[in-house]
PDB file of C-alpha atoms in Angstrom:
ATOM      1  CA  UNK L 227      16.642   3.831  -8.326  1.00  0.00           C
ATOM      2  CA  UNK L 228      12.982   4.136  -9.204  1.00  0.00           C
ATOM      3  CA  UNK L 229      11.289   7.165  -7.743  1.00  0.00           C
ATOM      4  CA  UNK L 230       7.611   7.953  -7.761  1.00  0.00           C
ATOM      5  CA  UNK L 231       6.389  11.534  -7.674  1.00  0.00           C
ATOM      6  CA  UNK L 232       2.789  12.548  -7.199  1.00  0.00           C
ATOM      7  CA  UNK L 233       1.096  15.890  -7.636  1.00  0.00           C
ATOM      8  CA  UNK L 234      -0.559  17.680  -6.103  1.00  0.00           C
ATOM      9  CA  UNK L 235       0.198  16.734  -2.499  1.00  0.00           C
ATOM     10  CA  UNK L 236      -3.093  18.175  -1.313  1.00  0.00           C
ATOM     11  CA  UNK L 237      -6.245  18.878  -3.262  1.00  0.00           C
ATOM     12  CA  UNK L 238      -9.491  20.456  -2.150  1.00  0.00           C
ATOM     13  CA  UNK L 239     -12.476  20.354  -4.478  1.00  0.00           C
ATOM     14  CA  UNK L 240     -16.155  21.152  -4.448  1.00  0.00           C
ATOM     15  CA  UNK L 241     -18.622  18.334  -4.873  1.00  0.00           C
ATOM     16  CA  UNK L 242     -19.194  17.615  -8.549  1.00  0.00           C
ATOM     17  CA  UNK L 243     -15.821  18.819  -9.761  1.00  0.00           C
ATOM     18  CA  UNK L 244     -13.583  16.798 -12.054  1.00  0.00           C
ATOM     19  CA  UNK L 245     -10.413  15.706 -10.238  1.00  0.00           C
ATOM     20  CA  UNK L 246      -7.024  14.845 -11.699  1.00  0.00           C
ATOM     21  CA  UNK L 247      -4.104  13.391  -9.750  1.00  0.00           C
ATOM     22  CA  UNK L 248      -0.769  12.871 -11.465  1.00  0.00           C
ATOM     23  CA  UNK L 249       2.022  10.349 -11.003  1.00  0.00           C
ATOM     24  CA  UNK L 250       5.448  10.262 -12.603  1.00  0.00           C
ATOM     25  CA  UNK L 251       8.104   7.596 -12.248  1.00  0.00           C
ATOM     26  CA  UNK L 252      11.725   7.397 -13.273  1.00  0.00           C
ATOM     27  CA  UNK L 253      12.407   3.952 -14.745  1.00  0.00           C
ATOM     28  CA  UNK L 254      10.653   1.477 -16.981  1.00  0.00           C
ATOM     29  CA  UNK L 255       7.903  -0.514 -15.343  1.00  0.00           C
ATOM     30  CA  UNK L 256       5.610  -3.390 -16.178  1.00  0.00           C
ATOM     31  CA  UNK L 257       2.542  -2.010 -14.404  1.00  0.00           C
ATOM     32  CA  UNK L 258       1.422   0.841 -12.198  1.00  0.00           C
ATOM     33  CA  UNK L 259      -0.950   0.693  -9.253  1.00  0.00           C
ATOM     34  CA  UNK L 260      -3.390   3.266  -7.921  1.00  0.00           C
ATOM     35  CA  UNK L 261      -4.468   2.798  -4.321  1.00  0.00           C
ATOM     36  CA  UNK L 262      -6.957   4.579  -2.096  1.00  0.00           C
ATOM     37  CA  UNK L 263      -6.323   5.023   1.620  1.00  0.00           C
ATOM     38  CA  UNK L 264      -9.290   6.015   3.737  1.00  0.00           C
ATOM     39  CA  UNK L 265      -8.976   8.195   6.865  1.00  0.00           C
ATOM     40  CA  UNK L 266      -9.019   5.092   9.070  1.00  0.00           C
ATOM     41  CA  UNK L 267      -5.927   3.804   7.292  1.00  0.00           C
ATOM     42  CA  UNK L 268      -7.371   0.956   5.243  1.00  0.00           C
ATOM     43  CA  UNK L 269      -6.019   0.669   1.709  1.00  0.00           C
ATOM     44  CA  UNK L 270      -7.963  -0.460  -1.324  1.00  0.00           C
ATOM     45  CA  UNK L 271      -6.445  -1.247  -4.691  1.00  0.00           C
ATOM     46  CA  UNK L 272      -8.217   0.802  -7.358  1.00  0.00           C
ATOM     47  CA  UNK L 273      -6.360  -0.063 -10.526  1.00  0.00           C
ATOM     48  CA  UNK L 274      -3.380  -1.919 -11.873  1.00  0.00           C
ATOM     49  CA  UNK L 275      -2.605  -0.912 -15.420  1.00  0.00           C
ATOM     50  CA  UNK L 276       0.211  -1.359 -17.871  1.00  0.00           C
ATOM     51  CA  UNK L 277      -1.104   0.562 -20.867  1.00  0.00           C
ATOM     52  CA  UNK L 278      -3.906   2.786 -22.056  1.00  0.00           C
ATOM     53  CA  UNK L 279      -6.863   3.454 -19.835  1.00  0.00           C
ATOM     54  CA  UNK L 280      -9.048   1.703 -17.290  1.00  0.00           C
ATOM     55  CA  UNK L 281     -12.415   2.829 -15.950  1.00  0.00           C
ATOM     56  CA  UNK L 282     -14.330   1.782 -12.872  1.00  0.00           C
ATOM     57  CA  UNK L 283     -17.443   3.747 -12.109  1.00  0.00           C
ATOM     58  CA  UNK L 284     -16.459   7.407 -11.749  1.00  0.00           C
ATOM     59  CA  UNK L 285     -12.753   6.584 -11.616  1.00  0.00           C
ATOM     60  CA  UNK L 286     -10.529   6.591 -14.684  1.00  0.00           C
ATOM     61  CA  UNK L 287      -6.828   5.765 -14.760  1.00  0.00           C
ATOM     62  CA  UNK L 288      -4.563   6.414 -17.710  1.00  0.00           C
ATOM     63  CA  UNK L 289      -0.926   5.627 -18.305  1.00  0.00           C
ATOM     64  CA  UNK L 290       1.631   6.754 -20.876  1.00  0.00           C
ATOM     65  CA  UNK L 291       4.507   4.300 -20.727  1.00  0.00           C
ATOM     66  CA  UNK L 292       6.760   6.366 -23.028  1.00  0.00           C
ATOM     67  CA  UNK L 293       6.345   9.491 -20.909  1.00  0.00           C
ATOM     68  CA  UNK L 294       6.473   7.524 -17.625  1.00  0.00           C
ATOM     69  CA  UNK L 295       3.313   9.219 -16.443  1.00  0.00           C
ATOM     70  CA  UNK L 296      -0.077   8.185 -15.144  1.00  0.00           C
ATOM     71  CA  UNK L 297      -3.164  10.100 -14.128  1.00  0.00           C
ATOM     72  CA  UNK L 298      -6.126   9.238 -11.954  1.00  0.00           C
ATOM     73  CA  UNK L 299      -9.348  11.076 -12.729  1.00  0.00           C
ATOM     74  CA  UNK L 300     -12.508  11.275 -10.674  1.00  0.00           C
ATOM     75  CA  UNK L 301     -15.626  12.501 -12.409  1.00  0.00           C
ATOM     76  CA  UNK L 302     -18.506  14.118 -10.522  1.00  0.00           C
ATOM     77  CA  UNK L 303     -16.543  14.063  -7.263  1.00  0.00           C
ATOM     78  CA  UNK L 304     -18.360  13.368  -4.013  1.00  0.00           C
ATOM     79  CA  UNK L 305     -17.392  13.906  -0.359  1.00  0.00           C
ATOM     80  CA  UNK L 306     -17.046  10.138   0.045  1.00  0.00           C
ATOM     81  CA  UNK L 307     -14.153  10.316  -2.441  1.00  0.00           C
ATOM     82  CA  UNK L 308     -12.155  12.149   0.227  1.00  0.00           C
ATOM     83  CA  UNK L 309      -9.101   9.997   0.858  1.00  0.00           C
ATOM     84  CA  UNK L 310      -5.399   9.737   0.127  1.00  0.00           C
ATOM     85  CA  UNK L 311      -4.657   8.429  -3.358  1.00  0.00           C
ATOM     86  CA  UNK L 312      -1.360   6.634  -3.776  1.00  0.00           C
ATOM     87  CA  UNK L 313       0.527   5.693  -6.899  1.00  0.00           C
ATOM     88  CA  UNK L 314       2.886   2.699  -6.731  1.00  0.00           C
ATOM     89  CA  UNK L 315       5.228   0.906  -9.116  1.00  0.00           C
ATOM     90  CA  UNK L 316       7.335  -2.231  -8.889  1.00  0.00           C
ATOM     91  CA  UNK L 317      11.055  -1.420  -8.602  1.00  0.00           C
ATOM     92  CA  UNK L 318      13.220  -2.380 -11.530  1.00  0.00           C
ATOM     93  CA  UNK L 319      10.253  -3.686 -13.473  1.00  0.00           C
ATOM     94  CA  UNK L 320       9.685  -6.575 -11.070  1.00  0.00           C
ATOM     95  CA  UNK L 321       6.176  -7.783 -10.403  1.00  0.00           C
ATOM     96  CA  UNK L 322       6.480  -8.143  -6.671  1.00  0.00           C
ATOM     97  CA  UNK L 323       7.072  -5.469  -4.081  1.00  0.00           C
ATOM     98  CA  UNK L 324       6.128  -1.870  -4.736  1.00  0.00           C
ATOM     99  CA  UNK L 325       7.588   1.606  -4.360  1.00  0.00           C
ATOM    100  CA  UNK L 326       4.985   4.157  -3.352  1.00  0.00           C
ATOM    101  CA  UNK L 327       4.454   7.809  -4.004  1.00  0.00           C
ATOM    102  CA  UNK L 328       3.795   9.979  -0.989  1.00  0.00           C
ATOM    103  CA  UNK L 329       0.131  10.235  -1.844  1.00  0.00           C
ATOM    104  CA  UNK L 330      -2.315  12.958  -2.732  1.00  0.00           C
ATOM    105  CA  UNK L 331      -4.735  13.953  -0.012  1.00  0.00           C
ATOM    106  CA  UNK L 332      -8.096  14.764  -1.586  1.00  0.00           C
ATOM    107  CA  UNK L 333     -10.831  16.564   0.290  1.00  0.00           C
ATOM    108  CA  UNK L 334     -14.166  17.021  -1.468  1.00  0.00           C
ATOM    109  CA  UNK L 335     -16.449  19.610   0.138  1.00  0.00           C
ATOM    110  CA  UNK L 336     -20.239  19.329  -0.115  1.00  0.00           C
TER     111      UNK L 336
ATOM    112  CA  UNK G 231     -13.253 -15.088  -2.030  1.00  0.00           C
ATOM    113  CA  UNK G 232      -9.962 -14.053  -0.532  1.00  0.00           C
ATOM    114  CA  UNK G 233      -9.687 -12.166   2.732  1.00  0.00           C
ATOM    115  CA  UNK G 234      -6.748 -10.872   4.699  1.00  0.00           C
ATOM    116  CA  UNK G 235      -6.746 -10.400   8.461  1.00  0.00           C
ATOM    117  CA  UNK G 236      -4.442  -8.464  10.721  1.00  0.00           C
ATOM    118  CA  UNK G 237      -4.353  -8.209  14.472  1.00  0.00           C
ATOM    119  CA  UNK G 238      -4.319  -6.430  16.704  1.00  0.00           C
ATOM    120  CA  UNK G 239      -5.947  -3.357  15.177  1.00  0.00           C
ATOM    121  CA  UNK G 240      -4.230  -1.002  17.603  1.00  0.00           C
ATOM    122  CA  UNK G 241      -1.364  -1.467  20.003  1.00  0.00           C
ATOM    123  CA  UNK G 242       0.379   0.736  22.548  1.00  0.00           C
ATOM    124  CA  UNK G 243       3.707  -0.601  23.751  1.00  0.00           C
ATOM    125  CA  UNK G 244       6.537   0.773  25.892  1.00  0.00           C
ATOM    126  CA  UNK G 245      10.012   1.266  24.468  1.00  0.00           C
ATOM    127  CA  UNK G 246      12.062  -1.892  24.812  1.00  0.00           C
ATOM    128  CA  UNK G 247       9.104  -4.257  24.861  1.00  0.00           C
ATOM    129  CA  UNK G 248       8.679  -7.068  22.296  1.00  0.00           C
ATOM    130  CA  UNK G 249       6.285  -6.977  19.369  1.00  0.00           C
ATOM    131  CA  UNK G 250       4.331  -9.559  17.431  1.00  0.00           C
ATOM    132  CA  UNK G 251       1.896  -8.622  14.670  1.00  0.00           C
ATOM    133  CA  UNK G 252       0.086 -11.308  12.783  1.00  0.00           C
ATOM    134  CA  UNK G 253      -1.341 -11.468   9.300  1.00  0.00           C
ATOM    135  CA  UNK G 254      -3.301 -14.319   7.774  1.00  0.00           C
ATOM    136  CA  UNK G 255      -4.787 -14.776   4.340  1.00  0.00           C
ATOM    137  CA  UNK G 256      -7.770 -16.935   3.482  1.00  0.00           C
ATOM    138  CA  UNK G 257      -9.102 -18.194   0.186  1.00  0.00           C
ATOM    139  CA  UNK G 258      -5.856 -18.458  -1.758  1.00  0.00           C
ATOM    140  CA  UNK G 259      -2.665 -20.489  -1.744  1.00  0.00           C
ATOM    141  CA  UNK G 260       1.014 -19.680  -2.332  1.00  0.00           C
ATOM    142  CA  UNK G 261       0.498 -15.922  -2.049  1.00  0.00           C
ATOM    143  CA  UNK G 262       3.313 -13.397  -2.014  1.00  0.00           C
ATOM    144  CA  UNK G 263       3.107 -11.650   1.345  1.00  0.00           C
ATOM    145  CA  UNK G 264       4.291  -8.180   2.296  1.00  0.00           C
ATOM    146  CA  UNK G 265       4.760  -6.060   5.398  1.00  0.00           C
ATOM    147  CA  UNK G 266       4.641  -2.285   4.940  1.00  0.00           C
ATOM    148  CA  UNK G 267       4.985   0.558   7.399  1.00  0.00           C
ATOM    149  CA  UNK G 268       3.578   4.046   7.124  1.00  0.00           C
ATOM    150  CA  UNK G 269       5.205   6.426   9.588  1.00  0.00           C
ATOM    151  CA  UNK G 270       3.362   9.610  10.521  1.00  0.00           C
ATOM    152  CA  UNK G 271       3.414  12.051   7.609  1.00  0.00           C
ATOM    153  CA  UNK G 272       5.345   9.693   5.383  1.00  0.00           C
ATOM    154  CA  UNK G 273       4.562   7.316   2.554  1.00  0.00           C
ATOM    155  CA  UNK G 274       4.337   3.558   2.641  1.00  0.00           C
ATOM    156  CA  UNK G 275       7.614   1.726   2.947  1.00  0.00           C
ATOM    157  CA  UNK G 276       8.153  -1.955   2.214  1.00  0.00           C
ATOM    158  CA  UNK G 277       9.701  -3.768   5.182  1.00  0.00           C
ATOM    159  CA  UNK G 278       9.620  -7.433   4.202  1.00  0.00           C
ATOM    160  CA  UNK G 279       8.248  -9.617   1.476  1.00  0.00           C
ATOM    161  CA  UNK G 280       7.941 -13.376   1.160  1.00  0.00           C
ATOM    162  CA  UNK G 281       7.404 -15.624  -1.821  1.00  0.00           C
ATOM    163  CA  UNK G 282       7.022 -18.805   0.235  1.00  0.00           C
ATOM    164  CA  UNK G 283       7.288 -20.493   3.617  1.00  0.00           C
ATOM    165  CA  UNK G 284      10.482 -19.477   5.418  1.00  0.00           C
ATOM    166  CA  UNK G 285      11.496 -17.312   2.431  1.00  0.00           C
ATOM    167  CA  UNK G 286      11.782 -13.747   3.661  1.00  0.00           C
ATOM    168  CA  UNK G 287      13.454 -10.768   2.026  1.00  0.00           C
ATOM    169  CA  UNK G 288      14.233  -7.653   4.033  1.00  0.00           C
ATOM    170  CA  UNK G 289      14.153  -4.284   2.313  1.00  0.00           C
ATOM    171  CA  UNK G 290      15.474  -2.026   5.054  1.00  0.00           C
ATOM    172  CA  UNK G 291      17.827  -2.591   7.992  1.00  0.00           C
ATOM    173  CA  UNK G 292      16.011  -2.266  11.282  1.00  0.00           C
ATOM    174  CA  UNK G 293      15.254  -3.982  14.539  1.00  0.00           C
ATOM    175  CA  UNK G 294      12.253  -5.756  13.071  1.00  0.00           C
ATOM    176  CA  UNK G 295      12.076  -9.285  11.718  1.00  0.00           C
ATOM    177  CA  UNK G 296       9.497 -11.304   9.838  1.00  0.00           C
ATOM    178  CA  UNK G 297       8.619 -14.956   9.684  1.00  0.00           C
ATOM    179  CA  UNK G 298       6.332 -17.106   7.583  1.00  0.00           C
ATOM    180  CA  UNK G 299       5.756 -20.367   9.430  1.00  0.00           C
ATOM    181  CA  UNK G 300       2.794 -21.351   7.254  1.00  0.00           C
ATOM    182  CA  UNK G 301       1.791 -20.633   3.671  1.00  0.00           C
ATOM    183  CA  UNK G 302      -0.828 -18.043   4.612  1.00  0.00           C
ATOM    184  CA  UNK G 303       0.608 -16.658   7.833  1.00  0.00           C
ATOM    185  CA  UNK G 304       3.041 -13.754   8.055  1.00  0.00           C
ATOM    186  CA  UNK G 305       4.360 -12.456  11.372  1.00  0.00           C
ATOM    187  CA  UNK G 306       6.205  -9.224  12.110  1.00  0.00           C
ATOM    188  CA  UNK G 307       8.277  -9.197  15.283  1.00  0.00           C
ATOM    189  CA  UNK G 308      10.685  -7.195  17.330  1.00  0.00           C
ATOM    190  CA  UNK G 309      12.647  -8.098  20.439  1.00  0.00           C
ATOM    191  CA  UNK G 310      12.903  -4.492  21.659  1.00  0.00           C
ATOM    192  CA  UNK G 311      10.747  -1.713  20.264  1.00  0.00           C
ATOM    193  CA  UNK G 312      12.107   1.767  19.564  1.00  0.00           C
ATOM    194  CA  UNK G 313      10.168   5.010  19.517  1.00  0.00           C
ATOM    195  CA  UNK G 314      10.816   5.173  15.779  1.00  0.00           C
ATOM    196  CA  UNK G 315       8.904   1.925  15.298  1.00  0.00           C
ATOM    197  CA  UNK G 316       5.617   3.769  15.823  1.00  0.00           C
ATOM    198  CA  UNK G 317       3.455   3.795  12.729  1.00  0.00           C
ATOM    199  CA  UNK G 318       0.747   2.082  10.758  1.00  0.00           C
ATOM    200  CA  UNK G 319       1.667  -1.466   9.713  1.00  0.00           C
ATOM    201  CA  UNK G 320       0.003  -3.005   6.722  1.00  0.00           C
ATOM    202  CA  UNK G 321       0.124  -6.566   5.495  1.00  0.00           C
ATOM    203  CA  UNK G 322      -0.669  -7.317   1.866  1.00  0.00           C
ATOM    204  CA  UNK G 323      -0.839 -10.291  -0.443  1.00  0.00           C
ATOM    205  CA  UNK G 324      -0.638 -10.822  -4.175  1.00  0.00           C
ATOM    206  CA  UNK G 325       0.068 -13.379  -6.794  1.00  0.00           C
ATOM    207  CA  UNK G 326       3.120 -12.390  -8.838  1.00  0.00           C
ATOM    208  CA  UNK G 327       2.268  -9.912 -11.546  1.00  0.00           C
ATOM    209  CA  UNK G 328      -1.118  -9.050 -10.131  1.00  0.00           C
ATOM    210  CA  UNK G 329      -2.508  -6.355  -7.898  1.00  0.00           C
ATOM    211  CA  UNK G 330      -1.915  -6.342  -4.168  1.00  0.00           C
ATOM    212  CA  UNK G 331      -4.635  -6.627  -1.570  1.00  0.00           C
ATOM    213  CA  UNK G 332      -4.124  -4.959   1.767  1.00  0.00           C
ATOM    214  CA  UNK G 333      -5.186  -5.890   5.265  1.00  0.00           C
ATOM    215  CA  UNK G 334      -6.906  -3.438   7.634  1.00  0.00           C
ATOM    216  CA  UNK G 335      -3.637  -2.483   9.309  1.00  0.00           C
ATOM    217  CA  UNK G 336      -2.284  -2.218  12.853  1.00  0.00           C
ATOM    218  CA  UNK G 337      -1.664   1.162  14.400  1.00  0.00           C
ATOM    219  CA  UNK G 338       1.341   0.861  16.716  1.00  0.00           C
ATOM    220  CA  UNK G 339       2.286   3.535  19.225  1.00  0.00           C
ATOM    221  CA  UNK G 340       5.546   3.125  21.101  1.00  0.00           C
ATOM    222  CA  UNK G 341       5.782   5.254  24.237  1.00  0.00           C
TER     223      UNK G 341
END
């Protein structure tokens, strides 16, 4: 059974701080997803990555397949980054449905 | 460009009443379609996924069902709602091996 663990569960930061959210999973995967859920509930896909690093604006995602670990970094955090960040992986290496971590609730204070 | 629609946005239903939530996708063909639920204080849970018309896989036993009568239409239904069915329901689409795109969600409260 593939399990996805995220840490921390809750994170409060001051505007401008560098943020790191971690995700660990238990079995081999083909790709890992990072999602952002806004307070209203809407979910946006941030990254899908299978190796190395991806960058989009102030967001950086890294993955270490051997260590079964991924991190999401936010540089120069801003209050609008406040959201729940969710890590997800396909079970059993499949490319279809996903298993989700419980999410990390980030609150960035001005 | 592709868009995904869900309706209604919010719904309050009494226990024992039926349910029908609809999801449609525009701008793509043969998508994989998914229904997820997020119960209060819990993570997202896959309920159903579909790789084609009338091809539905159920991930968890429950009193919900799903149907895909058309390529880009995915419907979540129940004959009799339970209190435990309350939650935030999300529809998503993808092409196999690629990232998923989520709809705006339906917040269901069963009283």
